[in-house]
PDB file of C-alpha atoms in Angstrom:
ATOM      1  CA  MET W 433      30.255  44.357  80.258  1.00 76.00           C
ATOM      2  CA  ARG W 434      27.235  45.430  82.209  1.00 86.00           C
ATOM      3  CA  PHE W 435      26.928  45.591  85.957  1.00 92.00           C
ATOM      4  CA  SER W 436      23.830  44.102  87.534  1.00 94.00           C
ATOM      5  CA  THR W 437      21.427  46.062  89.690  1.00 95.00           C
ATOM      6  CA  LYS W 438      23.030  44.356  92.687  1.00 97.00           C
ATOM      7  CA  GLY W 439      26.367  45.975  91.894  1.00 97.00           C
ATOM      8  CA  ARG W 440      24.957  49.379  90.885  1.00 97.00           C
ATOM      9  CA  TYR W 441      22.514  49.652  93.799  1.00 97.00           C
ATOM     10  CA  GLY W 442      25.043  48.228  96.233  1.00 97.00           C
ATOM     11  CA  LEU W 443      27.597  50.864  95.269  1.00 98.00           C
ATOM     12  CA  ARG W 444      24.979  53.623  95.579  1.00 98.00           C
ATOM     13  CA  ALA W 445      23.969  52.317  99.008  1.00 98.00           C
ATOM     14  CA  MET W 446      27.569  52.160 100.202  1.00 98.00           C
ATOM     15  CA  ILE W 447      28.142  55.759  99.091  1.00 98.00           C
ATOM     16  CA  ASP W 448      24.942  56.775 100.893  1.00 97.00           C
ATOM     17  CA  LEU W 449      26.152  54.987 104.023  1.00 97.00           C
ATOM     18  CA  ALA W 450      29.555  56.776 103.800  1.00 96.00           C
ATOM     19  CA  VAL W 451      27.815  60.161 103.384  1.00 96.00           C
ATOM     20  CA  TYR W 452      25.123  59.868 106.034  1.00 94.00           C
ATOM     21  CA  SER W 453      26.550  57.553 108.705  1.00 92.00           C
ATOM     22  CA  ASN W 454      28.961  59.855 110.590  1.00 86.00           C
ATOM     23  CA  GLY W 455      29.851  56.818 112.702  1.00 83.00           C
ATOM     24  CA  GLU W 456      26.249  56.037 113.608  1.00 91.00           C
ATOM     25  CA  HIS W 457      24.055  53.219 112.309  1.00 95.00           C
ATOM     26  CA  VAL W 458      21.920  54.012 109.271  1.00 96.00           C
ATOM     27  CA  THR W 459      18.723  52.080 108.590  1.00 96.00           C
ATOM     28  CA  LEU W 460      18.130  50.376 105.284  1.00 96.00           C
ATOM     29  CA  ALA W 461      14.751  52.155 105.119  1.00 95.00           C
ATOM     30  CA  SER W 462      16.497  55.555 105.121  1.00 97.00           C
ATOM     31  CA  ILE W 463      18.981  54.476 102.435  1.00 97.00           C
ATOM     32  CA  ALA W 464      16.160  52.967 100.377  1.00 97.00           C
ATOM     33  CA  GLU W 465      14.147  56.175 100.594  1.00 97.00           C
ATOM     34  CA  ARG W 466      17.046  58.456  99.626  1.00 96.00           C
ATOM     35  CA  GLN W 467      18.190  56.169  96.787  1.00 96.00           C
ATOM     36  CA  GLY W 468      14.798  55.036  95.474  1.00 96.00           C
ATOM     37  CA  ILE W 469      15.649  51.343  96.007  1.00 96.00           C
ATOM     38  CA  SER W 470      13.423  48.679  97.491  1.00 96.00           C
ATOM     39  CA  THR W 471      14.187  47.930 101.133  1.00 95.00           C
ATOM     40  CA  ASN W 472      13.735  44.198 100.466  1.00 96.00           C
ATOM     41  CA  TYR W 473      16.299  44.326  97.678  1.00 96.00           C
ATOM     42  CA  LEU W 474      18.737  46.263  99.881  1.00 97.00           C
ATOM     43  CA  GLU W 475      18.374  43.589 102.564  1.00 96.00           C
ATOM     44  CA  GLN W 476      19.738  41.023 100.099  1.00 96.00           C
ATOM     45  CA  VAL W 477      22.556  43.317  98.989  1.00 97.00           C
ATOM     46  CA  PHE W 478      23.526  44.221 102.563  1.00 97.00           C
ATOM     47  CA  SER W 479      23.486  40.557 103.564  1.00 97.00           C
ATOM     48  CA  THR W 480      26.246  39.961 101.016  1.00 97.00           C
ATOM     49  CA  LEU W 481      28.120  43.123 102.084  1.00 98.00           C
ATOM     50  CA  ARG W 482      27.920  42.084 105.752  1.00 97.00           C
ATOM     51  CA  LYS W 483      29.157  38.558 105.044  1.00 97.00           C
ATOM     52  CA  SER W 484      32.122  40.018 103.158  1.00 97.00           C
ATOM     53  CA  GLY W 485      33.037  42.259 106.112  1.00 97.00           C
ATOM     54  CA  LEU W 486      32.375  45.583 104.375  1.00 98.00           C
ATOM     55  CA  VAL W 487      29.581  46.604 106.720  1.00 97.00           C
ATOM     56  CA  LYS W 488      28.530  45.835 110.283  1.00 96.00           C
ATOM     57  CA  SER W 489      24.948  45.581 111.450  1.00 93.00           C
ATOM     58  CA  ALA W 490      23.147  46.188 114.716  1.00 91.00           C
ATOM     59  CA  LYS W 491      19.593  45.180 115.615  1.00 89.00           C
ATOM     60  CA  GLY W 492      17.133  47.107 117.693  1.00 82.00           C
ATOM     61  CA  ALA W 493      15.766  50.635 117.887  1.00 79.00           C
ATOM     62  CA  GLN W 494      19.158  52.224 117.244  1.00 77.00           C
ATOM     63  CA  GLY W 495      20.088  49.509 114.731  1.00 85.00           C
ATOM     64  CA  GLY W 496      21.130  49.653 111.165  1.00 94.00           C
ATOM     65  CA  TYR W 497      24.426  49.498 109.288  1.00 96.00           C
ATOM     66  CA  VAL W 498      27.807  51.159 109.492  1.00 96.00           C
ATOM     67  CA  LEU W 499      30.904  50.756 107.385  1.00 97.00           C
ATOM     68  CA  SER W 500      33.343  48.272 108.933  1.00 96.00           C
ATOM     69  CA  GLU W 501      36.325  50.386 107.831  1.00 96.00           C
ATOM     70  CA  SER W 502      37.046  54.001 106.995  1.00 96.00           C
ATOM     71  CA  PRO W 503      35.595  54.994 103.599  1.00 97.00           C
ATOM     72  CA  SER W 504      39.144  55.962 102.570  1.00 97.00           C
ATOM     73  CA  ASP W 505      40.181  52.300 102.983  1.00 97.00           C
ATOM     74  CA  ILE W 506      37.356  50.819 100.911  1.00 98.00           C
ATOM     75  CA  LYS W 507      38.011  50.648  97.174  1.00 98.00           C
ATOM     76  CA  VAL W 508      35.162  50.614  94.647  1.00 98.00           C
ATOM     77  CA  GLY W 509      36.703  47.507  93.091  1.00 97.00           C
ATOM     78  CA  ARG W 510      36.366  45.588  96.345  1.00 98.00           C
ATOM     79  CA  ILE W 511      32.666  46.479  96.621  1.00 98.00           C
ATOM     80  CA  LEU W 512      31.953  45.548  93.007  1.00 98.00           C
ATOM     81  CA  ARG W 513      33.846  42.242  93.241  1.00 97.00           C
ATOM     82  CA  VAL W 514      31.910  41.275  96.373  1.00 98.00           C
ATOM     83  CA  LEU W 515      28.620  41.994  94.618  1.00 98.00           C
ATOM     84  CA  GLU W 516      29.459  41.056  91.015  1.00 96.00           C
ATOM     85  CA  GLY W 517      32.319  38.562  91.219  1.00 94.00           C
ATOM     86  CA  PRO W 518      35.489  39.004  89.106  1.00 93.00           C
ATOM     87  CA  LEU W 519      35.425  42.052  86.874  1.00 94.00           C
ATOM     88  CA  SER W 520      36.100  41.016  83.286  1.00 91.00           C
ATOM     89  CA  VAL W 521      34.910  42.238  79.919  1.00 87.00           C
ATOM     90  CA  THR W 522      34.694  38.723  78.531  1.00 82.00           C
ATOM     91  CA  ASP W 523      33.774  35.382  79.999  1.00 71.00           C
ATOM     92  CA  GLU W 524      36.814  33.090  80.181  1.00 59.00           C
ATOM     93  CA  ASP W 525      34.585  30.148  79.310  1.00 54.00           C
ATOM     94  CA  ASP W 526      33.558  31.799  76.024  1.00 53.00           C
ATOM     95  CA  GLU W 527      36.987  31.054  74.562  1.00 52.00           C
ATOM     96  CA  ASN W 528      38.494  27.658  73.872  1.00 50.00           C
ATOM     97  CA  SER W 529      41.403  26.560  76.043  1.00 57.00           C
ATOM     98  CA  ALA W 530      44.630  28.486  75.433  1.00 58.00           C
ATOM     99  CA  ALA W 531      46.155  25.406  73.794  1.00 60.00           C
ATOM    100  CA  ASN W 532      43.501  25.345  71.076  1.00 64.00           C
ATOM    101  CA  GLU W 533      43.322  29.108  70.730  1.00 72.00           C
ATOM    102  CA  SER W 534      43.774  30.409  67.198  1.00 81.00           C
ATOM    103  CA  SER W 535      46.442  33.033  66.618  1.00 88.00           C
ATOM    104  CA  ILE W 536      43.709  35.636  65.914  1.00 90.00           C
ATOM    105  CA  ARG W 537      41.866  34.806  69.154  1.00 89.00           C
ATOM    106  CA  LYS W 538      45.142  34.958  71.061  1.00 88.00           C
ATOM    107  CA  CYS W 539      46.023  38.276  69.459  1.00 91.00           C
ATOM    108  CA  ILE W 540      42.638  39.734  70.446  1.00 91.00           C
ATOM    109  CA  ARG W 541      42.807  38.268  73.960  1.00 89.00           C
ATOM    110  CA  ILE W 542      46.268  39.697  74.643  1.00 91.00           C
ATOM    111  CA  ASN W 543      45.897  43.051  72.934  1.00 94.00           C
ATOM    112  CA  VAL W 544      42.266  43.893  73.659  1.00 94.00           C
ATOM    113  CA  TRP W 545      40.520  41.839  76.370  1.00 93.00           C
ATOM    114  CA  GLU W 546      43.438  41.554  78.782  1.00 94.00           C
ATOM    115  CA  LYS W 547      44.268  45.269  78.408  1.00 96.00           C
ATOM    116  CA  MET W 548      40.627  46.243  78.918  1.00 95.00           C
ATOM    117  CA  ASN W 549      40.410  44.005  82.011  1.00 94.00           C
ATOM    118  CA  SER W 550      43.616  45.493  83.367  1.00 96.00           C
ATOM    119  CA  SER W 551      42.407  49.065  82.818  1.00 96.00           C
ATOM    120  CA  LEU W 552      38.992  48.344  84.320  1.00 96.00           C
ATOM    121  CA  ASN W 553      40.494  46.777  87.446  1.00 96.00           C
ATOM    122  CA  GLU W 554      43.069  49.529  87.774  1.00 97.00           C
ATOM    123  CA  LEU W 555      40.356  52.159  87.606  1.00 97.00           C
ATOM    124  CA  VAL W 556      38.000  50.638  90.186  1.00 97.00           C
ATOM    125  CA  ASP W 557      40.950  49.938  92.492  1.00 97.00           C
ATOM    126  CA  SER W 558      42.059  53.563  92.343  1.00 97.00           C
ATOM    127  CA  VAL W 559      38.749  55.077  93.534  1.00 98.00           C
ATOM    128  CA  THR W 560      37.760  54.910  97.179  1.00 98.00           C
ATOM    129  CA  LEU W 561      34.368  55.159  98.772  1.00 97.00           C
ATOM    130  CA  GLU W 562      35.591  58.366 100.400  1.00 97.00           C
ATOM    131  CA  ASP W 563      36.397  59.853  96.954  1.00 97.00           C
ATOM    132  CA  LEU W 564      32.811  59.225  95.815  1.00 97.00           C
ATOM    133  CA  ALA W 565      31.214  60.335  99.090  1.00 96.00           C
ATOM    134  CA  GLU W 566      33.252  63.575  99.040  1.00 95.00           C
ATOM    135  CA  ASP W 567      32.269  64.274  95.436  1.00 95.00           C
ATOM    136  CA  TYR W 568      28.602  63.602  96.267  1.00 95.00           C
ATOM    137  CA  ARG W 569      28.763  65.982  99.242  1.00 94.00           C
ATOM    138  CA  LYS W 570      30.299  68.731  97.117  1.00 94.00           C
ATOM    139  CA  ARG W 571      27.794  68.318  94.283  1.00 93.00           C
ATOM    140  CA  ASN W 572      24.869  68.409  96.695  1.00 91.00           C
ATOM    141  CA  GLY W 573      26.045  71.010  99.162  1.00 89.00           C
ATOM    142  CA  ILE W 574      26.127  68.596 102.081  1.00 83.00           C
ATOM    143  CA  ASP W 575      28.233  69.809 104.989  1.00 77.00           C
ATOM    144  CA  ASN W 576      29.903  66.938 106.812  1.00 64.00           C
ATOM    145  CA  THR W 577      31.034  69.021 109.761  1.00 59.00           C
ATOM    146  CA  MET W 578      30.286  67.441 113.101  1.00 51.00           C
ATOM    147  CA  TYR W 579      29.381  69.724 115.963  1.00 48.00           C
ATOM    148  CA  TYR W 580      29.911  68.678 119.546  1.00 50.00           C
ATOM    149  CA  ILE W 581      28.249  70.159 122.629  1.00 55.00           C
TER     150      ILE W 581
END
């Protein structure tokens, strides 16, 4: 299984948004610059993310994007499924129908593919956007403290 650039870049952009937003709108241009991703490509990715309800947008001088929920409530699996579709190591259509499935195919499906799918989905559903944003901050010495005057 390989994730497309849409999934990989989208996840990077969502982490960037979680790290740099602090409740304020972040422009796609700033995300694109920090992540080395085309702004035009991010527009397509964020259109999908917005339609799914993961981000909110605002137009105008102070416009940009914010997360629609707390980063601690957004699972990586949800982001990837929005951008990639169902997460599976094999394509269900590659196999014959279950009724015509040979015993070897069935054995492999049950003992390998289904277990891999289960483990993959369990993993991505156990990691939150906040987990990744916090790790990024620590690795890069980014202080997330907000100061009020």
